[in-house]
Amino acid sequence: MTTAAAGGADEALPADTQRSGGPSVPAPRRPVSGQPPSDKGRRSVTGTRRVIAALFLLPALVLLGALVVYPIVYSVYRSFFDQAGTGFAGFDNYKALFTDDTIRTAVKNNAVWVVFAPTISTALGLIFAVLTERIRWGTAFKLIVFMPMAISMLAAGIIFRLVYDAAPERGVANAVWVGVHDTFAESAGFPRAHPLPVHPLEAAGGGSFVTKAPVRAGEPVQLPLVGVLPAKMPADAKPARSAAPAGDGKITGTAWLDFTKGGGGKPNVIDAKELGLKGIKVEAVKDGKVVASATAGADGVFTLPASADGAQLRLPASNFKEPYNGVDWLGPSFVTPGIIGSYVWMWAGFAMVLIAAGLAGLPRELLEAARVDGANEWQVFRRITVPLLAPVLAVVLVTLMINVLKIFDLVFIIAPGSSQDDANVLALQLYRSSFGTDADLGIGSAIAVLLLLLVIPVMLFNIRRIRKEGRR
């Protein structure tokens, strides 16, 4: 009986007390279902400490209101007033945004920027990231492409102002362009060369020159010229010499630079220090038709066949045309594409780095499975890599779109004064309208509000995308 009683007592004790055999310790009471445990000793961060949280947020809220909210509200308010700020203008300032030619050009250029600059930068970043993923020196290449991001917009603008310089000897773009052009097209030998009034040559129209009288066999012809730039003289030109009479009715002559360095010499006379015009083309013309042609040698001597007897000799305009100086990159036609090119140079590295980070996180098993199934690299890139990188590409594209909507520095620095109206964008027009010689803060505020309205849809799209990604 005693044993049974003891057993009954053990059954009444908690399980851990029964196993340990120690003294009886009462088990903690469990809360009744539906009643939370008592936290009388704790303080809620969002409850009792709301005042402290508000005090910490107050400086940030004050700065946000002073630097963001107030300027926005005041810009909207000021956009409804005239230039002086005293008369209510209604929507006249907003109407001017779509009726003034200069502002319409800025809106059009901004549309070009938004479409092309982010797209090209993102595409190049994607190509660079994919192509450099497997090569040994990919990191070094990425570093070089990303380096322009370390340069300020001001410095980049100065660099590209020099790159786009119209003179080939200063501008890299034109130097390359002219070099390629001259490789496939014949360039003029002696631009700006011309005869003196006492010379036996006269202008024939179109930039060419002809002899004043027909030539005869056995009488050497003299074709002197002046005005040849020293840099345009052939390096292998030799001292000019008088041509000897040729037999068989042939016409001989000499084309030379009738100018003696240091002074001296006589017109129409070949002096010892005067050089032949090597490579100059000479044509024999009868009744308006070219019957023969020749090219002068290093000493300026040329020979024409007997068919040239009795003809006038002509130096065609191809000898004297101005050299090809390339493209006017900062002219009205190319200034906006040129500035977009400088922007791409700066921001393609930013796009590449973000895309490369997303590329590193792709599941490799999917790519390898596609290759095992027979897909080539282009199919893997187009059907697997790009769709998986879509969130990263969206981040890059949206970021660059917001960035180009407020582009100012590059346009202001690169575009010369003669082309600034053609390269105008909204941010530049905002500056010119607000702080120019004939400042109109009403128009400037309206442009600022327009820029805000253009940025808001892009920001809302970005916020929706971030929330969508967060739900995943």
Short mmCIF file of C-alpha atoms in Angstrom, two decimals:
data_model
loop_
_atom_site.label_atom_id
_atom_site.label_comp_id
_atom_site.label_asym_id
_atom_site.label_seq_id
_atom_site.Cartn_x
_atom_site.Cartn_y
_atom_site.Cartn_z
CA MET A 1 0.00 0.00 0.00
CA THR A 2 2.86 2.24 0.77
CA THR A 3 4.41 1.45 -2.54
CA ALA A 4 1.19 2.22 -4.39
CA ALA A 5 0.84 5.50 -2.59
CA ALA A 6 4.37 6.39 -3.46
CA GLY A 7 3.74 5.44 -7.06
CA GLY A 8 0.70 7.62 -7.13
CA ALA A 9 2.69 10.54 -5.79
CA ASP A 10 5.35 10.08 -8.45
CA GLU A 11 2.74 10.10 -11.13
CA ALA A 12 1.56 13.48 -9.87
CA LEU A 13 5.04 15.03 -10.20
CA PRO A 14 6.36 16.50 -13.43
CA ALA A 15 8.20 14.09 -15.74
CA ASP A 16 11.65 15.75 -15.29
CA THR A 17 11.30 15.55 -11.50
CA GLN A 18 10.39 11.87 -11.68
CA ARG A 19 13.48 11.11 -13.79
CA SER A 20 15.92 13.09 -11.68
CA GLY A 21 14.66 11.78 -8.44
CA GLY A 22 15.29 15.18 -6.82
CA PRO A 23 13.03 17.32 -4.74
CA SER A 24 9.65 18.28 -5.99
CA VAL A 25 9.73 21.53 -8.01
CA PRO A 26 6.44 22.96 -9.26
CA ALA A 27 6.25 23.27 -13.06
CA PRO A 28 5.74 26.76 -14.55
CA ARG A 29 2.21 27.56 -15.41
CA ARG A 30 1.34 27.71 -19.04
CA PRO A 31 -0.71 30.71 -20.18
CA VAL A 32 -4.30 30.14 -20.93
CA SER A 33 -4.96 29.73 -24.64
CA GLY A 34 -5.60 33.09 -26.33
CA GLN A 35 -3.79 35.18 -23.68
CA PRO A 36 -0.27 36.46 -24.55
CA PRO A 37 2.44 36.24 -21.93
CA SER A 38 2.82 39.20 -19.64
CA ASP A 39 5.58 41.68 -20.72
CA LYS A 40 5.14 44.24 -18.00
CA GLY A 41 8.88 44.71 -17.68
CA ARG A 42 9.47 45.40 -21.37
CA ARG A 43 8.98 48.59 -23.43
CA SER A 44 7.72 48.54 -26.97
CA VAL A 45 10.03 50.27 -29.51
CA THR A 46 7.07 51.34 -31.62
CA GLY A 47 4.91 52.18 -28.67
CA THR A 48 6.44 53.85 -25.65
CA ARG A 49 9.52 54.97 -27.59
CA ARG A 50 7.80 56.69 -30.48
CA VAL A 51 8.85 60.07 -29.16
CA ILE A 52 12.52 59.04 -29.15
CA ALA A 53 12.20 57.66 -32.68
CA ALA A 54 10.60 60.90 -33.86
CA LEU A 55 13.43 62.91 -32.31
CA PHE A 56 15.99 60.84 -34.24
CA LEU A 57 14.05 61.25 -37.48
CA LEU A 58 13.42 64.97 -37.01
CA PRO A 59 16.77 66.20 -38.46
CA ALA A 60 16.33 64.04 -41.55
CA LEU A 61 12.74 65.21 -41.97
CA VAL A 62 13.78 68.85 -41.63
CA LEU A 63 16.49 68.43 -44.25
CA LEU A 64 14.11 66.54 -46.53
CA GLY A 65 11.54 69.29 -46.25
CA ALA A 66 14.05 72.11 -46.72
CA LEU A 67 16.00 70.56 -49.61
CA VAL A 68 13.31 68.56 -51.44
CA VAL A 69 9.72 69.33 -50.49
CA TYR A 70 9.99 73.12 -50.25
CA PRO A 71 11.85 73.58 -53.59
CA ILE A 72 9.32 71.38 -55.36
CA VAL A 73 6.33 73.21 -53.92
CA TYR A 74 7.85 76.63 -54.59
CA SER A 75 8.80 75.67 -58.18
CA VAL A 76 5.23 74.62 -58.89
CA TYR A 77 3.96 77.85 -57.33
CA ARG A 78 6.48 80.05 -59.21
CA SER A 79 5.71 78.39 -62.55
CA PHE A 80 2.29 80.09 -62.58
CA PHE A 81 3.74 83.62 -62.42
CA ASP A 82 5.33 85.86 -65.02
CA GLN A 83 8.98 86.81 -65.46
CA ALA A 84 8.89 89.45 -62.72
CA GLY A 85 7.06 87.13 -60.34
CA THR A 86 4.36 89.68 -59.57
CA GLY A 87 1.68 88.84 -62.14
CA PHE A 88 -0.25 85.59 -62.34
CA ALA A 89 0.42 83.95 -65.71
CA GLY A 90 -1.68 80.82 -65.41
CA PHE A 91 -0.57 78.12 -67.81
CA ASP A 92 1.21 80.53 -70.18
CA ASN A 93 4.62 79.30 -69.07
CA TYR A 94 3.61 75.71 -69.76
CA LYS A 95 2.28 76.67 -73.17
CA ALA A 96 5.66 78.23 -73.96
CA LEU A 97 7.31 74.85 -73.40
CA PHE A 98 5.59 73.53 -76.53
CA THR A 99 5.53 76.69 -78.65
CA ASP A 100 9.05 78.10 -78.20
CA ASP A 101 11.39 76.58 -80.82
CA THR A 102 14.39 76.45 -78.49
CA ILE A 103 12.49 74.61 -75.75
CA ARG A 104 10.90 72.24 -78.27
CA THR A 105 14.38 71.37 -79.52
CA ALA A 106 15.38 70.63 -75.93
CA VAL A 107 12.36 68.34 -75.47
CA LYS A 108 13.13 66.54 -78.74
CA ASN A 109 16.79 66.08 -77.79
CA ASN A 110 15.79 64.77 -74.36
CA ALA A 111 13.62 62.17 -76.09
CA VAL A 112 16.61 61.15 -78.23
CA TRP A 113 18.76 60.90 -75.12
CA VAL A 114 16.22 58.77 -73.22
CA VAL A 115 15.82 56.35 -76.12
CA PHE A 116 19.41 55.89 -77.25
CA ALA A 117 21.84 56.66 -74.42
CA PRO A 118 20.53 54.14 -71.82
CA THR A 119 19.86 51.50 -74.48
CA ILE A 120 23.33 51.68 -76.02
CA SER A 121 25.06 51.82 -72.62
CA THR A 122 23.11 48.82 -71.33
CA ALA A 123 23.68 46.83 -74.53
CA LEU A 124 27.41 47.50 -74.46
CA GLY A 125 27.56 46.67 -70.76
CA LEU A 126 25.80 43.37 -71.44
CA ILE A 127 28.15 42.52 -74.31
CA PHE A 128 31.26 43.39 -72.30
CA ALA A 129 30.07 41.42 -69.26
CA VAL A 130 29.28 38.29 -71.29
CA LEU A 131 32.37 38.36 -73.49
CA THR A 132 34.81 38.96 -70.61
CA GLU A 133 33.31 36.31 -68.35
CA ARG A 134 35.59 33.48 -69.45
CA ILE A 135 38.77 35.18 -70.59
CA ARG A 136 41.84 35.35 -68.39
CA TRP A 137 42.30 39.10 -68.64
CA GLY A 138 38.61 39.87 -68.21
CA THR A 139 39.13 41.63 -64.87
CA ALA A 140 41.73 43.97 -66.35
CA PHE A 141 39.41 44.76 -69.26
CA LYS A 142 36.52 45.50 -66.91
CA LEU A 143 38.77 47.79 -64.87
CA ILE A 144 39.74 49.76 -67.98
CA VAL A 145 36.11 50.06 -69.14
CA PHE A 146 34.98 51.14 -65.67
CA MET A 147 37.74 53.73 -65.20
CA PRO A 148 35.84 56.58 -66.93
CA MET A 149 33.32 56.43 -64.07
CA ALA A 150 36.06 57.87 -61.84
CA ILE A 151 36.22 60.99 -64.03
CA SER A 152 33.87 63.86 -63.37
CA MET A 153 31.43 65.00 -66.04
CA LEU A 154 33.34 68.26 -66.33
CA ALA A 155 36.64 66.49 -67.03
CA ALA A 156 34.98 64.10 -69.48
CA GLY A 157 33.42 67.05 -71.30
CA ILE A 158 36.81 68.76 -71.68
CA ILE A 159 38.37 65.51 -72.93
CA PHE A 160 35.73 64.99 -75.60
CA ARG A 161 35.77 68.66 -76.58
CA LEU A 162 39.35 67.98 -77.64
CA VAL A 163 38.53 64.57 -79.14
CA TYR A 164 35.90 66.15 -81.40
CA ASP A 165 38.09 69.10 -82.44
CA ALA A 166 37.64 69.80 -86.14
CA ALA A 167 41.38 70.05 -86.85
CA PRO A 168 42.77 66.54 -87.55
CA GLU A 169 46.09 67.46 -85.93
CA ARG A 170 44.28 68.10 -82.61
CA GLY A 171 41.10 66.03 -82.63
CA VAL A 172 41.48 62.26 -82.32
CA ALA A 173 38.12 61.51 -83.96
CA ASN A 174 38.92 63.51 -87.08
CA ALA A 175 42.50 62.25 -87.21
CA VAL A 176 41.23 58.66 -87.38
CA TRP A 177 38.44 59.57 -89.81
CA VAL A 178 40.76 61.47 -92.16
CA GLY A 179 43.34 58.68 -92.00
CA VAL A 180 40.76 56.10 -93.07
CA HIS A 181 39.42 58.40 -95.79
CA ASP A 182 42.86 59.12 -97.24
CA THR A 183 43.63 55.42 -97.30
CA PHE A 184 40.84 54.76 -99.79
CA ALA A 185 40.53 58.15 -101.52
CA GLU A 186 43.13 60.19 -103.34
CA SER A 187 43.95 63.43 -101.59
CA ALA A 188 44.97 66.70 -103.22
CA GLY A 189 48.69 67.24 -103.70
CA PHE A 190 48.98 71.04 -103.66
CA PRO A 191 45.98 72.82 -102.10
CA ARG A 192 45.97 76.62 -102.40
CA ALA A 193 48.68 76.58 -105.09
CA HIS A 194 48.14 79.14 -107.88
CA PRO A 195 50.05 81.00 -110.61
CA LEU A 196 51.16 84.62 -110.52
CA PRO A 197 49.82 87.11 -113.13
CA VAL A 198 53.22 87.06 -114.88
CA HIS A 199 53.16 83.28 -115.22
CA PRO A 200 52.16 81.58 -118.50
CA LEU A 201 49.05 80.16 -116.75
CA GLU A 202 45.58 81.56 -116.20
CA ALA A 203 42.45 80.44 -114.37
CA ALA A 204 40.14 78.22 -116.39
CA GLY A 205 37.20 77.92 -113.98
CA GLY A 206 36.39 75.21 -111.48
CA GLY A 207 39.75 75.62 -109.78
CA SER A 208 41.89 74.54 -112.75
CA PHE A 209 44.55 76.50 -114.66
CA VAL A 210 45.53 76.39 -118.38
CA THR A 211 48.35 77.77 -120.47
CA LYS A 212 47.64 81.10 -122.11
CA ALA A 213 48.77 79.80 -125.51
CA PRO A 214 48.87 76.37 -127.21
CA VAL A 215 52.10 74.39 -126.85
CA ARG A 216 54.35 73.22 -129.67
CA ALA A 217 56.66 70.26 -130.04
CA GLY A 218 60.31 71.05 -129.48
CA GLU A 219 59.51 73.97 -127.19
CA PRO A 220 59.76 72.97 -123.48
CA VAL A 221 56.78 74.25 -121.45
CA GLN A 222 57.12 76.02 -118.14
CA LEU A 223 54.36 75.64 -115.53
CA PRO A 224 55.41 77.67 -112.45
CA LEU A 225 53.20 77.93 -109.35
CA VAL A 226 53.35 79.65 -105.97
CA GLY A 227 51.41 79.28 -102.73
CA VAL A 228 52.36 75.67 -101.98
CA LEU A 229 52.41 75.07 -98.23
CA PRO A 230 55.75 73.70 -96.98
CA ALA A 231 53.95 70.81 -95.28
CA LYS A 232 52.38 69.83 -98.62
CA MET A 233 55.65 69.61 -100.53
CA PRO A 234 56.58 65.97 -101.20
CA ALA A 235 59.40 64.83 -98.95
CA ASP A 236 61.28 63.33 -101.92
CA ALA A 237 60.92 66.37 -104.21
CA LYS A 238 64.14 67.27 -106.03
CA PRO A 239 65.46 70.59 -107.34
CA ALA A 240 63.56 71.51 -110.50
CA ARG A 241 65.37 71.31 -113.84
CA SER A 242 64.57 72.55 -117.31
CA ALA A 243 63.15 69.87 -119.59
CA ALA A 244 65.14 69.07 -122.74
CA PRO A 245 63.33 69.12 -126.09
CA ALA A 246 62.08 65.64 -127.06
CA GLY A 247 61.89 64.13 -130.52
CA ASP A 248 58.99 62.45 -132.26
CA GLY A 249 56.78 65.51 -131.74
CA LYS A 250 56.49 64.95 -127.97
CA ILE A 251 55.78 67.80 -125.55
CA THR A 252 58.06 68.24 -122.55
CA GLY A 253 57.94 70.71 -119.69
CA THR A 254 58.58 71.45 -116.03
CA ALA A 255 56.12 72.17 -113.20
CA TRP A 256 57.83 73.69 -110.19
CA LEU A 257 57.42 75.94 -107.18
CA ASP A 258 58.54 79.34 -108.40
CA PHE A 259 59.64 80.49 -104.96
CA THR A 260 63.12 80.71 -103.46
CA LYS A 261 63.49 80.41 -99.70
CA GLY A 262 65.19 83.44 -98.22
CA GLY A 263 64.30 85.64 -101.19
CA GLY A 264 65.91 86.11 -104.57
CA GLY A 265 65.14 84.33 -107.81
CA LYS A 266 63.27 85.51 -110.87
CA PRO A 267 59.69 84.73 -111.99
CA ASN A 268 59.37 82.11 -114.75
CA VAL A 269 63.02 81.11 -114.27
CA ILE A 270 64.05 77.85 -112.59
CA ASP A 271 66.49 78.75 -109.81
CA ALA A 272 68.81 76.32 -108.08
CA LYS A 273 66.89 76.23 -104.79
CA GLU A 274 63.42 75.78 -106.30
CA LEU A 275 61.79 72.33 -106.13
CA GLY A 276 59.78 70.39 -108.66
CA LEU A 277 56.10 69.70 -108.00
CA LYS A 278 56.26 65.94 -107.91
CA GLY A 279 53.02 64.16 -108.75
CA ILE A 280 51.18 67.12 -110.20
CA LYS A 281 48.88 66.07 -113.04
CA VAL A 282 49.10 67.77 -116.47
CA GLU A 283 46.45 67.36 -119.20
CA ALA A 284 46.52 68.31 -122.89
CA VAL A 285 43.15 69.73 -123.98
CA LYS A 286 41.92 70.22 -127.57
CA ASP A 287 38.42 71.49 -128.32
CA GLY A 288 37.45 70.89 -124.71
CA LYS A 289 38.57 67.25 -124.73
CA VAL A 290 41.54 65.73 -122.92
CA VAL A 291 43.79 64.11 -125.55
CA ALA A 292 46.72 63.22 -123.29
CA SER A 293 47.87 63.43 -119.68
CA ALA A 294 51.06 63.00 -117.68
CA THR A 295 52.39 63.26 -114.13
CA ALA A 296 55.46 65.29 -113.19
CA GLY A 297 58.44 63.52 -111.68
CA ALA A 298 60.43 64.41 -108.57
CA ASP A 299 62.21 67.19 -110.46
CA GLY A 300 58.95 68.50 -111.97
CA VAL A 301 59.69 67.27 -115.52
CA PHE A 302 56.81 65.71 -117.52
CA THR A 303 56.43 64.35 -121.07
CA LEU A 304 53.29 64.23 -123.24
CA PRO A 305 52.83 62.27 -126.48
CA ALA A 306 52.76 63.87 -129.93
CA SER A 307 48.97 64.09 -129.77
CA ALA A 308 49.41 67.02 -127.37
CA ASP A 309 51.03 69.17 -130.05
CA GLY A 310 48.96 72.32 -130.54
CA ALA A 311 46.86 71.73 -127.40
CA GLN A 312 46.55 73.85 -124.29
CA LEU A 313 48.02 72.32 -121.15
CA ARG A 314 45.73 72.24 -118.13
CA LEU A 315 46.44 71.66 -114.48
CA PRO A 316 43.11 70.11 -113.33
CA ALA A 317 41.35 71.21 -110.15
CA SER A 318 42.07 67.83 -108.54
CA ASN A 319 45.62 69.10 -107.96
CA PHE A 320 44.42 72.04 -105.85
CA LYS A 321 41.28 71.04 -103.97
CA GLU A 322 41.31 71.48 -100.23
CA PRO A 323 42.31 68.36 -98.29
CA TYR A 324 39.63 66.32 -96.60
CA ASN A 325 39.37 67.54 -93.01
CA GLY A 326 36.90 65.00 -91.71
CA VAL A 327 33.54 65.52 -90.06
CA ASP A 328 32.35 68.51 -88.09
CA TRP A 329 31.48 66.45 -85.02
CA LEU A 330 30.35 69.49 -83.06
CA GLY A 331 28.29 70.95 -85.90
CA PRO A 332 24.48 71.07 -85.90
CA SER A 333 24.10 67.61 -87.46
CA PHE A 334 26.39 65.53 -85.25
CA VAL A 335 26.67 67.38 -81.95
CA THR A 336 23.95 65.41 -80.13
CA PRO A 337 25.16 61.94 -81.30
CA GLY A 338 28.70 63.02 -80.43
CA ILE A 339 27.75 63.99 -76.87
CA ILE A 340 25.76 60.76 -76.47
CA GLY A 341 28.93 58.91 -77.50
CA SER A 342 30.85 60.57 -74.67
CA TYR A 343 28.07 59.61 -72.23
CA VAL A 344 28.21 55.99 -73.36
CA TRP A 345 31.99 56.03 -72.90
CA MET A 346 31.46 57.01 -69.27
CA TRP A 347 28.47 54.85 -68.29
CA ALA A 348 28.99 51.61 -70.23
CA GLY A 349 31.40 50.55 -67.48
CA PHE A 350 28.73 51.16 -64.82
CA ALA A 351 26.28 48.97 -66.75
CA MET A 352 28.94 46.30 -67.29
CA VAL A 353 29.79 46.02 -63.58
CA LEU A 354 26.14 45.63 -62.49
CA ILE A 355 25.37 43.14 -65.24
CA ALA A 356 28.54 41.16 -64.50
CA ALA A 357 27.45 40.89 -60.86
CA GLY A 358 24.08 39.55 -61.97
CA LEU A 359 25.76 37.20 -64.43
CA ALA A 360 27.91 35.72 -61.66
CA GLY A 361 24.75 34.72 -59.78
CA LEU A 362 23.10 32.82 -62.62
CA PRO A 363 22.56 29.07 -62.10
CA ARG A 364 25.27 27.48 -64.22
CA GLU A 365 23.46 24.16 -64.44
CA LEU A 366 20.80 25.75 -66.66
CA LEU A 367 23.41 27.08 -69.08
CA GLU A 368 25.27 23.79 -69.21
CA ALA A 369 22.04 21.84 -69.66
CA ALA A 370 21.15 24.00 -72.63
CA ARG A 371 24.57 23.41 -74.19
CA VAL A 372 24.24 19.66 -73.61
CA ASP A 373 20.86 19.75 -75.34
CA GLY A 374 22.55 21.18 -78.44
CA ALA A 375 21.99 24.93 -78.10
CA ASN A 376 24.71 27.13 -79.52
CA GLU A 377 26.14 30.11 -77.63
CA TRP A 378 23.85 32.62 -79.33
CA GLN A 379 20.76 30.59 -78.41
CA VAL A 380 22.00 30.22 -74.81
CA PHE A 381 22.58 33.97 -74.64
CA ARG A 382 19.26 34.95 -76.21
CA ARG A 383 16.93 32.41 -74.61
CA ILE A 384 18.51 31.83 -71.19
CA THR A 385 21.09 34.43 -70.19
CA VAL A 386 19.13 37.54 -71.19
CA PRO A 387 15.77 36.40 -69.66
CA LEU A 388 17.50 35.51 -66.39
CA LEU A 389 19.27 38.87 -66.38
CA ALA A 390 16.06 40.78 -67.06
CA PRO A 391 15.76 42.19 -63.48
CA VAL A 392 19.36 43.44 -63.55
CA LEU A 393 18.93 44.90 -67.03
CA ALA A 394 15.80 46.70 -65.84
CA VAL A 395 17.71 48.23 -62.91
CA VAL A 396 20.49 49.47 -65.18
CA LEU A 397 18.12 50.78 -67.84
CA VAL A 398 15.86 52.64 -65.40
CA THR A 399 18.83 54.13 -63.54
CA LEU A 400 20.35 55.44 -66.75
CA MET A 401 17.01 56.79 -67.96
CA ILE A 402 16.65 58.87 -64.79
CA ASN A 403 20.25 59.98 -65.21
CA VAL A 404 19.91 61.18 -68.80
CA LEU A 405 16.72 63.10 -68.09
CA LYS A 406 18.79 65.52 -66.05
CA ILE A 407 21.94 65.49 -68.22
CA PHE A 408 23.57 68.90 -68.19
CA ASP A 409 27.36 68.87 -67.72
CA LEU A 410 28.40 67.13 -70.92
CA VAL A 411 26.11 69.21 -73.13
CA PHE A 412 27.20 72.48 -71.53
CA ILE A 413 30.93 71.70 -71.83
CA ILE A 414 31.16 69.86 -75.18
CA ALA A 415 28.70 71.80 -77.37
CA PRO A 416 30.28 75.04 -78.66
CA GLY A 417 28.28 78.25 -78.57
CA SER A 418 27.38 77.97 -82.25
CA SER A 419 25.81 74.52 -81.76
CA GLN A 420 24.47 74.76 -78.22
CA ASP A 421 20.94 75.48 -79.42
CA ASP A 422 21.06 72.33 -81.58
CA ALA A 423 22.35 70.20 -78.66
CA ASN A 424 20.01 71.80 -76.12
CA VAL A 425 18.36 69.61 -73.46
CA LEU A 426 15.84 70.43 -70.74
CA ALA A 427 18.36 70.68 -67.90
CA LEU A 428 20.53 73.05 -69.94
CA GLN A 429 17.50 75.09 -70.97
CA LEU A 430 16.44 75.24 -67.30
CA TYR A 431 19.82 76.78 -66.47
CA ARG A 432 19.72 79.17 -69.41
CA SER A 433 16.15 80.29 -68.67
CA SER A 434 16.73 80.74 -64.97
CA PHE A 435 20.21 82.28 -64.89
CA GLY A 436 20.82 83.67 -68.38
CA THR A 437 21.06 87.30 -69.39
CA ASP A 438 17.29 87.49 -69.88
CA ALA A 439 16.31 85.22 -66.99
CA ASP A 440 12.67 84.17 -66.72
CA LEU A 441 12.13 82.21 -63.52
CA GLY A 442 8.56 81.46 -64.55
CA ILE A 443 9.74 79.53 -67.63
CA GLY A 444 12.59 77.98 -65.64
CA SER A 445 10.20 76.75 -62.95
CA ALA A 446 7.87 75.31 -65.59
CA ILE A 447 10.78 73.38 -67.12
CA ALA A 448 11.71 72.09 -63.65
CA VAL A 449 8.14 70.87 -63.11
CA LEU A 450 8.16 69.21 -66.52
CA LEU A 451 11.38 67.38 -65.65
CA LEU A 452 9.82 66.24 -62.38
CA LEU A 453 6.76 64.94 -64.22
CA LEU A 454 8.98 63.04 -66.67
CA VAL A 455 10.98 61.43 -63.86
CA ILE A 456 7.99 60.36 -61.75
CA PRO A 457 6.73 57.56 -64.09
CA VAL A 458 10.21 56.08 -64.29
CA MET A 459 10.54 56.20 -60.50
CA LEU A 460 7.13 54.59 -60.01
CA PHE A 461 8.09 51.82 -62.38
CA ASN A 462 11.28 51.30 -60.41
CA ILE A 463 9.41 51.20 -57.09
CA ARG A 464 6.91 48.66 -58.44
CA ARG A 465 9.74 46.52 -59.71
CA ILE A 466 11.55 46.64 -56.35
CA ARG A 467 8.37 45.66 -54.48
CA LYS A 468 7.73 42.85 -56.92
CA GLU A 469 11.24 41.56 -56.41
CA GLY A 470 10.78 41.82 -52.63
CA ARG A 471 7.68 39.57 -52.72
CA ARG A 472 9.70 36.86 -54.42
#
